[in-house]
């Protein structure tokens, strides 16, 4: 609510307005980053960087769409850069890996079904996971995602279609077929 | 592409533990950067500009003159020490000097509503004396409409993202006035005010007053009661609450004006309509009540109401009551089956009702001694008074049950009303 007003207050240097924006979206951003990167510490760093950058650039920032969509895209962009920098695809979280290393399942809360969803999301290729999360969790349109990520709508559409199909299969228990 | 609801529902249940230490650290860093970002550039540019200006003796003189004018203007604007709370005309005069401000307006409806649960509509309104008005309206956190009133282009725009439509209407000074809470303050009746004392709201020391029986233009409820709370430090409104009822108290309506920012910087971008290219623009005529036609519009609305409800009249002439009670009486077009009513017909009917209500508000503001007896009068009561107001000294304009209009002397009116009270 009132994001445009809060941004305007931030432009005037109002710390309370920035705190309100942070309180409103921090959880969504942290969940997105954690699901994308399977690493809580890196996810926190990314959310930190996004908010600090937002605070630095707010005097020249112009809100044209939804603020939530903008911040989620910032997180997704930084997460992708981080992913590329690691120069390796994040390994799927197998049962043994889950025992060895604290993955997103341990950080993200929810009932058994939610835990299964996180496990399933984690088995998707990174690009598909990113598109599915932005669309289904962030509520962004596929066209909007394509525009914000600088990709063609067809690419985003197919990533979403394949990602969703695989996710459904995994949740229905036939992911190995 | 169809989204999988089950997965979306699961995603909505995703949650994460937040580490308060990490939270504070992120917020501290961000706020520190915000302070630097919003202070540094202006401080540098201002001091730089100041040095350049002050190098020339001529500009020194010009700047001094401008400063003197500004200080004088501010003195006149404020008029008295800022911490002094004033009411009535003095408060209205103080508010009139504020060129740009914003506030939140929340309207809550509770009663026999179509969805069977209370409705809450929230709006953030930005007002500039020169740039006009912008109103962002939200329902359940979703932007449902943006309204612009643009004096420069002499137009008003209503942008509805859901239907991708823009309604364009001619601008009138009333368009901006309608969204101006200062009007409410000026209509706060001096004679009826009840002190509410001092208290603390949102951490701010405030002092309040309450008024009942208000007739606020465009505020279409009955038994309207308003509370006005002023910030003790600035003397400016901090909270305005208006409560009213409709349809014989079956509907409760509460409107709150708060989160005022009386020092909003003038930002032209905020008032500039941002309309996507694929939105369809429709032109509409101005729907302003012409005081000359107010009586005619009121009669037309009452006629439509009584014809379609079997000869009865609304219990009050507030817009909300007229529309709700009309809906409760299974509206029937004379000689026609209701199922054949077209959408256009429904639109025309409701337009007539709302116009009548606004016309009544205009008449009630313009004339003294207004009384309406719609609760007990029917269209068949040809000798009974439905509505009357004072048109001149010792002279009354009277509308009878059959919607006949006559000018009566005060004595004649008293005789007729005696009959109503003692049939």
PDB file of C-alpha atoms in Angstrom, chain A residues 1-2 4-5 8-16 18-19 22 26-27 30-31 34-35 40 44 47-48 51-52 55-56 58-59 62 64 107-111 113-114 117-118 121 132-133 135-137 139 142 157 160-161 164 167-168 171-172, chain B residues 1-8 10-19 22-27 29-31 33-35 37-38 41 102-104 120 122-124 126 134 136 138-142 259-261 263-265 267 269-270 272 274:
ATOM      1  CA  UNK A   1       0.000   0.000   0.000  1.00  0.00           C
ATOM      2  CA  UNK A   2       1.107   3.514  -0.745  1.00  0.00           C
ATOM      3  CA  UNK A   4       4.507   5.532  -4.430  1.00  0.00           C
ATOM      4  CA  UNK A   5       4.101   7.697  -1.361  1.00  0.00           C
ATOM      5  CA  UNK A   8       8.454   9.866  -2.430  1.00  0.00           C
ATOM      6  CA  UNK A   9       9.167  10.109   1.298  1.00  0.00           C
ATOM      7  CA  UNK A  10      12.426   8.192   0.788  1.00  0.00           C
ATOM      8  CA  UNK A  11      13.415  10.700  -1.897  1.00  0.00           C
ATOM      9  CA  UNK A  12      13.096  13.332   0.809  1.00  0.00           C
ATOM     10  CA  UNK A  13      15.441  11.346   3.053  1.00  0.00           C
ATOM     11  CA  UNK A  14      12.811   9.854   5.343  1.00  0.00           C
ATOM     12  CA  UNK A  15      14.387   6.850   7.098  1.00  0.00           C
ATOM     13  CA  UNK A  16      11.023   5.710   8.463  1.00  0.00           C
ATOM     14  CA  UNK A  18      12.677   3.210   3.989  1.00  0.00           C
ATOM     15  CA  UNK A  19      12.126   1.097   7.114  1.00  0.00           C
ATOM     16  CA  UNK A  22      12.043  -2.879   4.153  1.00  0.00           C
ATOM     17  CA  UNK A  26      12.229  -8.156   3.304  1.00  0.00           C
ATOM     18  CA  UNK A  27      10.647 -11.583   3.820  1.00  0.00           C
ATOM     19  CA  UNK A  30      14.823 -13.244   1.413  1.00  0.00           C
ATOM     20  CA  UNK A  31      12.621 -16.213   0.500  1.00  0.00           C
ATOM     21  CA  UNK A  34      17.109 -18.416  -0.526  1.00  0.00           C
ATOM     22  CA  UNK A  35      15.121 -20.537  -2.963  1.00  0.00           C
ATOM     23  CA  UNK A  40      20.929 -18.447   3.456  1.00  0.00           C
ATOM     24  CA  UNK A  44      21.035 -12.275   3.229  1.00  0.00           C
ATOM     25  CA  UNK A  47      18.955  -8.622   0.212  1.00  0.00           C
ATOM     26  CA  UNK A  48      21.410  -6.322   2.017  1.00  0.00           C
ATOM     27  CA  UNK A  51      18.327  -2.419  -0.115  1.00  0.00           C
ATOM     28  CA  UNK A  52      21.552  -0.477   0.227  1.00  0.00           C
ATOM     29  CA  UNK A  55      18.696   3.646  -0.681  1.00  0.00           C
ATOM     30  CA  UNK A  56      21.653   5.046  -2.622  1.00  0.00           C
ATOM     31  CA  UNK A  58      16.328   6.475  -4.538  1.00  0.00           C
ATOM     32  CA  UNK A  59      16.826  10.232  -5.241  1.00  0.00           C
ATOM     33  CA  UNK A  62      11.222   6.587 -10.658  1.00  0.00           C
ATOM     34  CA  UNK A  64       6.883   2.936 -13.020  1.00  0.00           C
ATOM     35  CA  UNK A 107      15.809 -22.276   6.386  1.00  0.00           C
ATOM     36  CA  UNK A 108      12.363 -22.077   4.885  1.00  0.00           C
ATOM     37  CA  UNK A 109       9.454 -22.837   7.154  1.00  0.00           C
ATOM     38  CA  UNK A 110       6.225 -24.612   6.317  1.00  0.00           C
ATOM     39  CA  UNK A 111       4.369 -27.871   6.534  1.00  0.00           C
ATOM     40  CA  UNK A 113       3.897 -30.107   1.508  1.00  0.00           C
ATOM     41  CA  UNK A 114       5.718 -26.786   1.524  1.00  0.00           C
ATOM     42  CA  UNK A 117       7.723 -27.832  -2.857  1.00  0.00           C
ATOM     43  CA  UNK A 118      11.063 -26.332  -1.837  1.00  0.00           C
ATOM     44  CA  UNK A 121      11.986 -26.171  -6.798  1.00  0.00           C
ATOM     45  CA  UNK A 132       8.656 -19.915 -11.895  1.00  0.00           C
ATOM     46  CA  UNK A 133       9.426 -18.085  -8.638  1.00  0.00           C
ATOM     47  CA  UNK A 135       5.768 -15.542 -11.749  1.00  0.00           C
ATOM     48  CA  UNK A 136       4.147 -17.742  -9.133  1.00  0.00           C
ATOM     49  CA  UNK A 137       5.643 -16.367  -5.947  1.00  0.00           C
ATOM     50  CA  UNK A 139       3.020 -12.473  -8.989  1.00  0.00           C
ATOM     51  CA  UNK A 142       5.679 -13.354 -17.913  1.00  0.00           C
ATOM     52  CA  UNK A 157       7.412 -18.495 -21.645  1.00  0.00           C
ATOM     53  CA  UNK A 160       8.093 -21.186 -17.306  1.00  0.00           C
ATOM     54  CA  UNK A 161       6.290 -23.961 -19.168  1.00  0.00           C
ATOM     55  CA  UNK A 164       6.097 -25.704 -14.159  1.00  0.00           C
ATOM     56  CA  UNK A 167       7.597 -29.003 -10.795  1.00  0.00           C
ATOM     57  CA  UNK A 168       4.179 -30.636 -11.123  1.00  0.00           C
ATOM     58  CA  UNK A 171       5.270 -32.860  -6.637  1.00  0.00           C
ATOM     59  CA  UNK A 172       3.163 -35.702  -8.010  1.00  0.00           C
TER      60      UNK A 172
ATOM     61  CA  UNK B   1      -1.096 -19.425 -19.433  1.00  0.00           C
ATOM     62  CA  UNK B   2      -3.135 -20.989 -16.677  1.00  0.00           C
ATOM     63  CA  UNK B   3      -1.366 -20.967 -13.339  1.00  0.00           C
ATOM     64  CA  UNK B   4      -1.418 -23.924 -11.030  1.00  0.00           C
ATOM     65  CA  UNK B   5      -3.427 -22.784  -8.021  1.00  0.00           C
ATOM     66  CA  UNK B   6      -2.196 -25.574  -5.804  1.00  0.00           C
ATOM     67  CA  UNK B   7       1.434 -24.608  -6.293  1.00  0.00           C
ATOM     68  CA  UNK B   8       0.648 -20.924  -5.805  1.00  0.00           C
ATOM     69  CA  UNK B  10       1.877 -23.723  -1.368  1.00  0.00           C
ATOM     70  CA  UNK B  11       4.163 -20.863  -2.329  1.00  0.00           C
ATOM     71  CA  UNK B  12       2.066 -18.455  -0.312  1.00  0.00           C
ATOM     72  CA  UNK B  13       2.745 -20.615   2.729  1.00  0.00           C
ATOM     73  CA  UNK B  14       6.519 -20.244   2.331  1.00  0.00           C
ATOM     74  CA  UNK B  15       7.971 -18.578   5.397  1.00  0.00           C
ATOM     75  CA  UNK B  16      11.419 -17.874   6.752  1.00  0.00           C
ATOM     76  CA  UNK B  17      12.921 -17.026  10.123  1.00  0.00           C
ATOM     77  CA  UNK B  18      14.172 -13.482  10.235  1.00  0.00           C
ATOM     78  CA  UNK B  19      17.280 -12.812  12.257  1.00  0.00           C
ATOM     79  CA  UNK B  22      20.672  -9.174  10.412  1.00  0.00           C
ATOM     80  CA  UNK B  23      17.529  -7.104   9.961  1.00  0.00           C
ATOM     81  CA  UNK B  24      18.902  -4.202  11.953  1.00  0.00           C
ATOM     82  CA  UNK B  25      22.235  -4.394  10.178  1.00  0.00           C
ATOM     83  CA  UNK B  26      20.633  -4.188   6.719  1.00  0.00           C
ATOM     84  CA  UNK B  27      18.356  -1.370   7.785  1.00  0.00           C
ATOM     85  CA  UNK B  29      23.335   0.322   6.299  1.00  0.00           C
ATOM     86  CA  UNK B  30      20.447   1.292   4.018  1.00  0.00           C
ATOM     87  CA  UNK B  31      19.416   4.264   6.170  1.00  0.00           C
ATOM     88  CA  UNK B  33      23.228   5.406   2.558  1.00  0.00           C
ATOM     89  CA  UNK B  34      19.869   7.111   2.275  1.00  0.00           C
ATOM     90  CA  UNK B  35      21.040   9.961   4.488  1.00  0.00           C
ATOM     91  CA  UNK B  37      22.283  10.081  -0.926  1.00  0.00           C
ATOM     92  CA  UNK B  38      19.572  12.571  -0.044  1.00  0.00           C
ATOM     93  CA  UNK B  41      24.160  16.294  -3.670  1.00  0.00           C
ATOM     94  CA  UNK B 102      -0.935  14.731   0.573  1.00  0.00           C
ATOM     95  CA  UNK B 103      -3.057  12.531   2.796  1.00  0.00           C
ATOM     96  CA  UNK B 104      -4.674   9.104   3.099  1.00  0.00           C
ATOM     97  CA  UNK B 120     -12.754  -0.962   2.819  1.00  0.00           C
ATOM     98  CA  UNK B 122      -8.205   3.250   0.682  1.00  0.00           C
ATOM     99  CA  UNK B 123      -6.866   6.181  -1.289  1.00  0.00           C
ATOM    100  CA  UNK B 124      -3.727   8.288  -1.225  1.00  0.00           C
ATOM    101  CA  UNK B 126      -1.847  14.378  -3.612  1.00  0.00           C
ATOM    102  CA  UNK B 134      -3.945  12.887  -8.081  1.00  0.00           C
ATOM    103  CA  UNK B 136      -4.679   6.523  -6.172  1.00  0.00           C
ATOM    104  CA  UNK B 138      -6.903   0.790  -3.625  1.00  0.00           C
ATOM    105  CA  UNK B 139      -9.216  -2.055  -2.748  1.00  0.00           C
ATOM    106  CA  UNK B 140      -7.694  -5.011  -0.898  1.00  0.00           C
ATOM    107  CA  UNK B 141      -4.220  -3.612  -1.611  1.00  0.00           C
ATOM    108  CA  UNK B 142      -4.876  -3.553  -5.367  1.00  0.00           C
ATOM    109  CA  UNK B 259      -1.265  10.588   7.319  1.00  0.00           C
ATOM    110  CA  UNK B 260      -1.256  14.206   6.241  1.00  0.00           C
ATOM    111  CA  UNK B 261       1.927  15.589   4.755  1.00  0.00           C
ATOM    112  CA  UNK B 263       4.907  20.045   3.490  1.00  0.00           C
ATOM    113  CA  UNK B 264       4.815  17.870   0.379  1.00  0.00           C
ATOM    114  CA  UNK B 265       7.372  19.115  -2.162  1.00  0.00           C
ATOM    115  CA  UNK B 267       6.884  17.199  -7.839  1.00  0.00           C
ATOM    116  CA  UNK B 269       6.045  13.997 -12.166  1.00  0.00           C
ATOM    117  CA  UNK B 270       3.608  12.941  -9.472  1.00  0.00           C
ATOM    118  CA  UNK B 272       1.652  13.772 -14.693  1.00  0.00           C
ATOM    119  CA  UNK B 274       1.151   7.878 -16.916  1.00  0.00           C
TER     120      UNK B 274
END
